[in-house]
CSV table of C-alpha atoms in Angstrom, one decimal:
chain,number,residue,atom,x,y,z
G,233,UNK,CA,13.5,-14.1,7.9
G,234,UNK,CA,10.4,-16.3,8.4
G,235,UNK,CA,7.0,-14.9,8.5
G,236,UNK,CA,3.6,-16.5,9.4
G,237,UNK,CA,0.6,-14.7,7.7
G,238,UNK,CA,-2.8,-15.6,8.9
G,239,UNK,CA,-4.8,-15.3,5.8
G,240,UNK,CA,-7.0,-12.1,5.5
G,241,UNK,CA,-7.8,-9.5,2.9
G,242,UNK,CA,-6.5,-6.2,2.0
G,243,UNK,CA,-3.5,-4.5,3.9
G,244,UNK,CA,-2.4,-7.7,5.7
G,245,UNK,CA,-1.7,-9.7,2.6
G,246,UNK,CA,0.0,-6.7,0.9
G,247,UNK,CA,2.3,-6.2,3.8
G,248,UNK,CA,3.3,-9.8,3.7
G,249,UNK,CA,3.8,-9.6,0.0
G,250,UNK,CA,6.2,-6.6,0.4
G,251,UNK,CA,8.2,-8.8,2.9
G,252,UNK,CA,8.2,-11.7,0.6
G,253,UNK,CA,9.3,-9.4,-2.4
G,254,UNK,CA,12.2,-8.4,-0.2
G,255,UNK,CA,13.2,-12.0,0.4
G,256,UNK,CA,11.4,-13.2,3.5
G,257,UNK,CA,10.2,-16.7,3.6
G,258,UNK,CA,6.4,-16.0,4.1
G,259,UNK,CA,4.0,-18.9,4.9
G,260,UNK,CA,0.4,-18.0,4.5
G,261,UNK,CA,-1.9,-19.9,6.6
G,262,UNK,CA,-5.1,-20.2,4.5
G,263,UNK,CA,-8.4,-21.5,5.7
G,264,UNK,CA,-10.4,-24.2,3.9
G,265,UNK,CA,-13.2,-22.9,1.6
G,266,UNK,CA,-13.5,-20.2,-1.1
G,267,UNK,CA,-11.5,-16.8,-0.9
G,268,UNK,CA,-13.2,-14.1,1.1
G,269,UNK,CA,-13.7,-11.7,-2.0
G,270,UNK,CA,-14.1,-14.3,-4.6
G,271,UNK,CA,-10.7,-13.6,-6.3
G,272,UNK,CA,-9.1,-16.5,-8.2
G,273,UNK,CA,-6.0,-17.2,-6.1
G,274,UNK,CA,-4.0,-17.7,-9.2
G,275,UNK,CA,-4.4,-14.1,-10.1
G,276,UNK,CA,-4.1,-12.6,-6.6
G,277,UNK,CA,-0.8,-10.9,-6.9
G,278,UNK,CA,-0.6,-10.0,-3.3
G,279,UNK,CA,0.2,-13.7,-2.7
G,280,UNK,CA,3.2,-13.8,-4.9
G,281,UNK,CA,6.6,-15.0,-3.5
G,282,UNK,CA,4.7,-16.8,-0.6
G,283,UNK,CA,4.0,-20.3,0.2
G,284,UNK,CA,0.6,-21.6,1.5
G,285,UNK,CA,-0.6,-24.2,4.0
G,286,UNK,CA,-4.2,-25.1,4.8
G,287,UNK,CA,-5.1,-25.1,8.5
G,288,UNK,CA,-8.5,-24.9,9.9
G,289,UNK,CA,-8.1,-22.9,13.1
G,290,UNK,CA,-11.5,-23.9,14.3
G,291,UNK,CA,-10.5,-27.5,14.4
G,292,UNK,CA,-9.2,-29.2,17.4
G,293,UNK,CA,-5.7,-29.3,16.2
G,294,UNK,CA,-5.6,-26.1,14.2
G,295,UNK,CA,-4.3,-23.6,16.9
G,296,UNK,CA,-1.5,-26.1,17.9
G,297,UNK,CA,-0.4,-26.6,14.3
G,298,UNK,CA,-0.2,-22.7,13.8
G,299,UNK,CA,1.8,-22.4,17.0
G,300,UNK,CA,4.3,-24.9,15.7
G,301,UNK,CA,4.8,-22.5,12.9
G,302,UNK,CA,5.0,-19.6,15.3
G,303,UNK,CA,7.8,-21.3,17.2
G,304,UNK,CA,10.0,-21.1,14.3
G,305,UNK,CA,9.0,-17.6,12.9
G,306,UNK,CA,10.4,-14.2,13.3
G,307,UNK,CA,7.2,-12.3,12.5
G,308,UNK,CA,3.5,-13.1,12.4
G,309,UNK,CA,0.8,-11.0,10.6
G,310,UNK,CA,-3.0,-11.2,11.4
G,311,UNK,CA,-5.8,-8.9,10.4
G,312,UNK,CA,-8.8,-10.1,12.4
G,313,UNK,CA,-11.2,-8.0,14.4
G,314,UNK,CA,-9.9,-7.4,17.9
G,315,UNK,CA,-10.3,-10.5,20.1
G,316,UNK,CA,-10.8,-13.0,17.2
G,317,UNK,CA,-7.2,-14.3,17.2
G,318,UNK,CA,-7.5,-14.7,21.2
G,319,UNK,CA,-10.7,-16.6,20.8
G,320,UNK,CA,-9.0,-18.9,18.1
G,321,UNK,CA,-6.0,-19.6,20.5
G,322,UNK,CA,-3.4,-17.8,18.4
G,323,UNK,CA,-3.4,-14.4,20.2
G,324,UNK,CA,-0.3,-12.5,21.3
G,325,UNK,CA,-0.2,-14.4,24.6
G,326,UNK,CA,-0.2,-17.9,23.2
G,327,UNK,CA,2.3,-17.0,20.5
G,328,UNK,CA,4.8,-15.1,22.7
G,329,UNK,CA,4.7,-17.8,25.4
G,330,UNK,CA,5.7,-20.3,22.6
G,331,UNK,CA,8.2,-17.9,20.9
G,332,UNK,CA,9.4,-14.9,23.2
G,333,UNK,CA,11.3,-13.4,20.4
G,334,UNK,CA,8.4,-13.2,18.0
G,335,UNK,CA,7.2,-9.8,16.6
G,336,UNK,CA,3.3,-10.1,16.4
G,337,UNK,CA,1.8,-7.8,13.9
G,338,UNK,CA,-1.8,-6.7,14.1
G,339,UNK,CA,-3.4,-5.0,11.0
G,340,UNK,CA,-6.8,-3.4,11.6
G,341,UNK,CA,-8.7,-0.5,10.4
G,342,UNK,CA,-9.8,1.1,13.7
G,343,UNK,CA,-7.1,-0.3,15.9
G,344,UNK,CA,-7.3,-2.6,19.0
G,345,UNK,CA,-9.2,-0.2,21.2
G,346,UNK,CA,-11.6,2.7,20.9
G,347,UNK,CA,-15.4,3.2,20.3
G,348,UNK,CA,-15.3,1.7,16.7
G,349,UNK,CA,-12.7,-1.2,17.3
G,350,UNK,CA,-15.1,-4.0,17.3
G,351,UNK,CA,-17.0,-2.7,14.2
G,352,UNK,CA,-16.6,-3.6,10.6
G,353,UNK,CA,-15.1,-1.1,8.2
G,354,UNK,CA,-13.2,-0.5,4.9
G,355,UNK,CA,-10.7,1.8,3.4
G,356,UNK,CA,-13.1,4.5,2.5
G,357,UNK,CA,-14.5,4.8,6.1
G,358,UNK,CA,-11.0,5.0,7.6
G,359,UNK,CA,-9.7,7.7,5.4
G,360,UNK,CA,-13.0,9.5,5.8
G,361,UNK,CA,-12.7,10.1,9.5
G,362,UNK,CA,-9.1,11.0,9.3
G,363,UNK,CA,-9.7,14.0,7.0
G,364,UNK,CA,-7.8,12.3,4.1
G,365,UNK,CA,-10.8,11.6,1.9
G,366,UNK,CA,-11.9,15.2,2.2
G,367,UNK,CA,-8.8,16.3,0.6
G,368,UNK,CA,-9.6,14.8,-2.9
G,369,UNK,CA,-12.1,16.1,-5.3
G,370,UNK,CA,-13.3,19.4,-6.8
G,371,UNK,CA,-14.2,22.3,-4.5
G,372,UNK,CA,-17.9,22.3,-5.7
G,373,UNK,CA,-18.3,18.6,-5.9
G,374,UNK,CA,-18.1,15.5,-3.8
G,375,UNK,CA,-14.9,14.0,-2.3
G,376,UNK,CA,-13.3,11.4,-4.7
G,377,UNK,CA,-12.2,7.9,-3.3
G,378,UNK,CA,-8.7,7.0,-4.5
G,379,UNK,CA,-9.4,3.2,-4.8
G,380,UNK,CA,-7.9,1.7,-1.6
G,381,UNK,CA,-4.5,2.8,-1.9
G,382,UNK,CA,-4.4,5.7,0.6
G,383,UNK,CA,-5.9,3.8,3.6
G,384,UNK,CA,-5.4,0.1,3.2
G,385,UNK,CA,-1.9,0.2,1.6
G,386,UNK,CA,-0.2,3.6,2.5
G,387,UNK,CA,-1.8,4.1,6.0
G,388,UNK,CA,-2.0,0.4,6.7
G,389,UNK,CA,0.4,-2.0,5.0
G,390,UNK,CA,3.5,0.3,4.8
G,391,UNK,CA,3.1,1.3,8.5
G,392,UNK,CA,2.7,-2.3,9.5
G,393,UNK,CA,5.9,-3.3,7.7
G,394,UNK,CA,7.8,-0.4,9.1
G,395,UNK,CA,6.7,-1.4,12.6
G,396,UNK,CA,7.5,-5.1,12.1
G,397,UNK,CA,11.1,-4.3,11.0
G,398,UNK,CA,11.7,-1.8,13.7
G,399,UNK,CA,10.4,-4.4,16.3
G,400,UNK,CA,12.4,-7.2,14.7
G,401,UNK,CA,15.5,-5.1,15.1
G,402,UNK,CA,14.7,-4.6,18.8
G,403,UNK,CA,14.0,-8.4,19.2
G,404,UNK,CA,17.3,-9.5,17.7
G,405,UNK,CA,19.2,-6.9,19.8
G,406,UNK,CA,17.4,-7.6,23.1
G,407,UNK,CA,15.9,-11.0,22.8
G,408,UNK,CA,12.3,-9.9,23.3
G,409,UNK,CA,9.5,-9.7,20.8
G,410,UNK,CA,6.4,-7.5,21.2
G,411,UNK,CA,3.2,-6.6,19.6
G,412,UNK,CA,2.8,-4.1,16.8
G,413,UNK,CA,-0.7,-2.5,16.6
G,414,UNK,CA,-0.9,-1.0,13.0
G,415,UNK,CA,-4.3,0.7,12.7
G,416,UNK,CA,-5.2,2.3,9.3
G,417,UNK,CA,-6.7,5.3,11.0
G,418,UNK,CA,-3.4,5.9,12.8
G,419,UNK,CA,-1.2,5.6,9.7
G,420,UNK,CA,-3.4,7.6,7.4
G,421,UNK,CA,-3.5,10.4,10.0
G,422,UNK,CA,0.2,10.2,10.3
G,423,UNK,CA,0.6,10.7,6.5
G,424,UNK,CA,-1.1,14.1,6.9
G,425,UNK,CA,1.6,15.4,9.3
G,426,UNK,CA,2.9,18.1,6.9
G,427,UNK,CA,-0.7,19.3,6.2
G,428,UNK,CA,-1.5,19.7,9.8
G,429,UNK,CA,1.7,21.7,10.3
G,430,UNK,CA,0.6,24.0,7.3
G,431,UNK,CA,-2.9,24.3,8.8
G,432,UNK,CA,-1.4,25.4,12.1
G,433,UNK,CA,0.8,27.9,10.4
G,434,UNK,CA,-2.2,29.3,8.4
G,435,UNK,CA,-0.8,28.1,5.1
G,436,UNK,CA,-3.4,25.5,4.5
G,437,UNK,CA,-7.1,26.0,4.2
G,438,UNK,CA,-9.3,23.4,5.5
G,439,UNK,CA,-11.4,22.8,2.2
G,440,UNK,CA,-11.0,21.0,-1.0
G,441,UNK,CA,-9.2,22.6,-3.9
G,442,UNK,CA,-8.3,25.7,-2.0
G,443,UNK,CA,-4.6,25.1,-1.6
G,444,UNK,CA,-1.4,24.8,-3.7
G,445,UNK,CA,-1.2,21.0,-3.7
G,446,UNK,CA,-5.0,20.0,-3.9
G,447,UNK,CA,-5.9,21.4,-7.3
G,448,UNK,CA,-6.5,25.0,-5.9
G,449,UNK,CA,-3.7,26.4,-8.0
G,450,UNK,CA,-4.2,26.4,-11.8
G,451,UNK,CA,-0.5,25.3,-12.3
G,452,UNK,CA,-1.0,22.2,-10.1
G,453,UNK,CA,-4.1,20.1,-11.3
G,454,UNK,CA,-5.5,17.9,-14.0
G,455,UNK,CA,-6.9,19.2,-17.4
G,456,UNK,CA,-8.9,17.4,-20.1
G,457,UNK,CA,-7.5,17.4,-23.6
G,458,UNK,CA,-9.0,17.0,-27.1
G,459,UNK,CA,-10.2,13.5,-27.6
G,460,UNK,CA,-10.9,12.7,-24.0
G,461,UNK,CA,-7.5,12.2,-22.4
G,462,UNK,CA,-6.1,14.2,-19.4
G,463,UNK,CA,-2.7,15.9,-18.6
G,464,UNK,CA,-1.5,16.4,-15.0
G,465,UNK,CA,0.5,19.6,-14.3
G,466,UNK,CA,2.7,20.1,-11.4
G,467,UNK,CA,4.7,23.2,-12.3
G,468,UNK,CA,5.0,24.7,-8.8
G,469,UNK,CA,8.5,26.4,-9.0
G,470,UNK,CA,8.7,29.5,-11.1
G,471,UNK,CA,11.4,28.3,-13.5
G,472,UNK,CA,9.4,25.1,-14.2
G,473,UNK,CA,6.2,27.2,-14.6
G,474,UNK,CA,7.9,29.4,-17.1
G,475,UNK,CA,8.9,26.3,-19.2
G,476,UNK,CA,5.3,25.0,-18.9
G,477,UNK,CA,3.7,28.2,-19.9
G,478,UNK,CA,6.0,28.8,-22.9
G,479,UNK,CA,5.3,25.1,-24.2
G,480,UNK,CA,1.7,25.3,-23.6
G,481,UNK,CA,1.4,28.5,-25.6
G,482,UNK,CA,0.3,31.0,-23.0
G,483,UNK,CA,0.7,34.7,-23.9
G,484,UNK,CA,3.0,36.6,-21.5
G,485,UNK,CA,0.0,38.4,-20.0
G,486,UNK,CA,-1.7,35.1,-19.4
G,487,UNK,CA,1.4,33.6,-17.8
G,488,UNK,CA,1.7,36.6,-15.4
G,489,UNK,CA,-1.7,35.8,-13.8
G,490,UNK,CA,0.2,33.3,-11.7
G,491,UNK,CA,1.4,36.3,-9.5
G,492,UNK,CA,-2.2,37.3,-8.6
G,493,UNK,CA,-4.2,34.6,-6.9
G,494,UNK,CA,-7.4,36.6,-7.3
G,495,UNK,CA,-7.0,36.1,-11.1
G,496,UNK,CA,-6.3,32.4,-10.9
G,497,UNK,CA,-9.7,31.6,-12.4
G,498,UNK,CA,-8.6,33.5,-15.5
G,499,UNK,CA,-5.3,31.5,-15.7
G,500,UNK,CA,-7.2,28.3,-15.2
G,501,UNK,CA,-9.5,29.0,-18.1
G,502,UNK,CA,-6.6,30.0,-20.2
G,503,UNK,CA,-4.7,26.8,-19.4
G,504,UNK,CA,-7.8,24.7,-19.9
G,505,UNK,CA,-8.5,26.3,-23.3
G,506,UNK,CA,-5.0,25.6,-24.5
G,507,UNK,CA,-5.0,21.9,-23.5
G,508,UNK,CA,-8.3,21.4,-25.5
G,509,UNK,CA,-6.6,22.3,-28.5
G,510,UNK,CA,-4.6,19.1,-28.7
G,511,UNK,CA,-4.8,15.5,-27.8
G,512,UNK,CA,-3.1,13.9,-24.7
G,513,UNK,CA,-0.6,12.2,-27.0
G,514,UNK,CA,0.3,15.5,-28.8
G,515,UNK,CA,0.7,17.3,-25.5
G,516,UNK,CA,2.8,14.5,-24.2
G,517,UNK,CA,5.1,14.9,-27.1
G,518,UNK,CA,5.3,18.6,-26.4
G,519,UNK,CA,6.4,18.2,-22.8
G,520,UNK,CA,8.5,15.0,-22.8
G,521,UNK,CA,12.0,15.8,-22.0
G,522,UNK,CA,11.4,19.2,-20.6
G,523,UNK,CA,11.2,20.7,-17.1
G,524,UNK,CA,7.6,21.7,-17.6
G,525,UNK,CA,6.4,19.1,-14.9
G,526,UNK,CA,3.5,17.9,-17.1
G,527,UNK,CA,2.7,14.3,-17.6
G,528,UNK,CA,-0.2,12.3,-19.2
G,529,UNK,CA,-2.8,10.7,-17.0
G,530,UNK,CA,-2.6,7.0,-17.7
G,531,UNK,CA,-4.9,4.1,-17.0
G,532,UNK,CA,-3.7,0.9,-15.3
G,533,UNK,CA,-3.4,-0.8,-18.6
G,534,UNK,CA,-1.6,2.1,-20.2
G,535,UNK,CA,0.9,2.6,-17.4
G,536,UNK,CA,3.3,-0.3,-18.2
G,537,UNK,CA,3.7,0.9,-21.8
G,538,UNK,CA,5.1,4.3,-20.7
G,539,UNK,CA,8.6,4.5,-22.1
G,540,UNK,CA,10.1,5.7,-18.8
G,541,UNK,CA,8.5,2.9,-16.8
G,542,UNK,CA,9.4,0.4,-19.5
G,543,UNK,CA,13.1,1.4,-19.4
G,544,UNK,CA,13.3,1.1,-15.7
G,545,UNK,CA,11.4,-2.1,-15.6
G,546,UNK,CA,8.8,-0.7,-13.1
G,547,UNK,CA,6.4,-3.3,-14.4
G,548,UNK,CA,7.3,-6.8,-15.4
G,549,UNK,CA,5.7,-9.7,-17.0
G,550,UNK,CA,5.9,-12.8,-14.7
G,551,UNK,CA,3.9,-16.0,-14.7
G,552,UNK,CA,1.7,-14.7,-17.4
G,553,UNK,CA,0.7,-11.5,-15.8
G,554,UNK,CA,1.9,-8.0,-16.1
G,555,UNK,CA,2.5,-6.7,-12.6
G,556,UNK,CA,4.5,-4.1,-10.7
G,557,UNK,CA,8.0,-5.2,-10.1
G,558,UNK,CA,9.4,-5.3,-6.4
G,559,UNK,CA,10.3,-2.0,-4.9
G,560,UNK,CA,12.4,-0.4,-3.6
G,561,UNK,CA,15.8,-1.4,-5.4
G,562,UNK,CA,18.9,-2.5,-3.8
G,563,UNK,CA,22.4,-2.4,-5.2
G,564,UNK,CA,23.7,-5.6,-3.5
G,565,UNK,CA,20.6,-7.7,-2.7
G,566,UNK,CA,18.0,-7.1,-5.6
G,567,UNK,CA,14.5,-8.4,-4.9
G,568,UNK,CA,13.0,-10.8,-7.4
G,569,UNK,CA,9.7,-12.6,-8.3
G,570,UNK,CA,10.6,-16.1,-7.1
G,571,UNK,CA,7.1,-17.6,-7.0
G,572,UNK,CA,3.6,-17.0,-8.6
G,573,UNK,CA,0.6,-16.3,-6.3
G,574,UNK,CA,0.5,-19.2,-3.8
G,575,UNK,CA,-2.6,-21.4,-4.3
G,576,UNK,CA,-4.2,-22.3,-1.0
G,577,UNK,CA,-2.4,-25.4,0.6
G,578,UNK,CA,-0.1,-26.0,-2.4
G,579,UNK,CA,2.9,-26.0,-0.2
G,580,UNK,CA,1.8,-27.9,3.0
G,581,UNK,CA,4.2,-30.8,2.7
G,582,UNK,CA,7.0,-28.6,1.5
G,583,UNK,CA,6.7,-26.1,4.5
G,584,UNK,CA,6.2,-29.1,6.9
G,585,UNK,CA,9.6,-30.3,5.8
G,586,UNK,CA,11.4,-26.9,5.5
G,587,UNK,CA,10.1,-25.5,8.9
G,588,UNK,CA,10.2,-29.0,10.6
G,589,UNK,CA,6.5,-28.8,11.5
G,590,UNK,CA,5.2,-32.3,10.8
G,591,UNK,CA,1.8,-31.4,12.3
G,592,UNK,CA,0.9,-29.6,9.1
G,593,UNK,CA,0.5,-33.0,7.4
G,594,UNK,CA,-0.2,-35.1,10.6
G,595,UNK,CA,-1.8,-33.2,13.5
G,596,UNK,CA,-0.9,-36.1,15.8
G,597,UNK,CA,2.9,-35.4,15.2
G,598,UNK,CA,2.9,-32.1,17.1
G,599,UNK,CA,4.7,-32.3,20.3
G,600,UNK,CA,2.5,-29.7,21.8
G,601,UNK,CA,-0.9,-31.2,20.7
G,602,UNK,CA,-3.5,-31.5,23.4
G,603,UNK,CA,-4.2,-35.2,24.3
């Protein structure tokens, strides 16, 4: 599968990386100049397993060169503001005219239409208006931003990839491509489908830390330990809670407070007090290998060292960098890290040969160039 990625930031590159990890031949069309966020391209892991060509879309021959690539591609990914690709001459009409089987993926925050479509934005704003940001944080404090994982990557990249693959299946069966409009606000809202169902059923309160899964229950939350670390507890089911309470050292009377939500503050205080008697490492040793559903809260640098993740190879060392390994896993066609992050323009001649697009190295060679 061949993919053209028009260089951008955030969810578009991550979606293209996921396709590249799964074996697609992804060619990233980089523009001349420094990267948008100032990240060294050699350490931008979202560009792993890709190849890069340099094309100036604002030059006279730029759009024609990209369309030569499009003619040979299955998918295209762009993350410009609505209307920008059209102004550059590489919008859906131009691309689908050249390649009717192409699936054209559009990755934006607000979507292609609506009052905010033309305005700038970032992950935190997208998850704010969908209700997702308001879920995280203490009841008596401010909402907490979960980096850019929830909006950009969960609500954005993963929905774009799902849409692209579904549309590709249709294109291969019917011979017709289409446009996939993946908006982060749409995907993030969709992630909350179960919660909206619970809200309608009266089993979810529309406030932070007031529910079973948002820290409202003392047996589903995060607690500090002696020495500054934290433990995460998810002992929802009674049998798991019983194991947790026993290993934590709660008395029978304290453990029984679970059955009376009005006394959950007492239970929370008892659990918190117990956790403060030992360090995170000591509690980890207590709970490891049990069904207590308690785990240490690890940092990004600590996570690769966790014994379970190390045994599974969830993280890997490649090209001098510790990084997440490709996911998910396949029994017959395992994914692999085939290439380090692509440096801008490093593969221009190689792609020109492999994709039979001589205009990449000689604009005058394009059969479709404007005279």
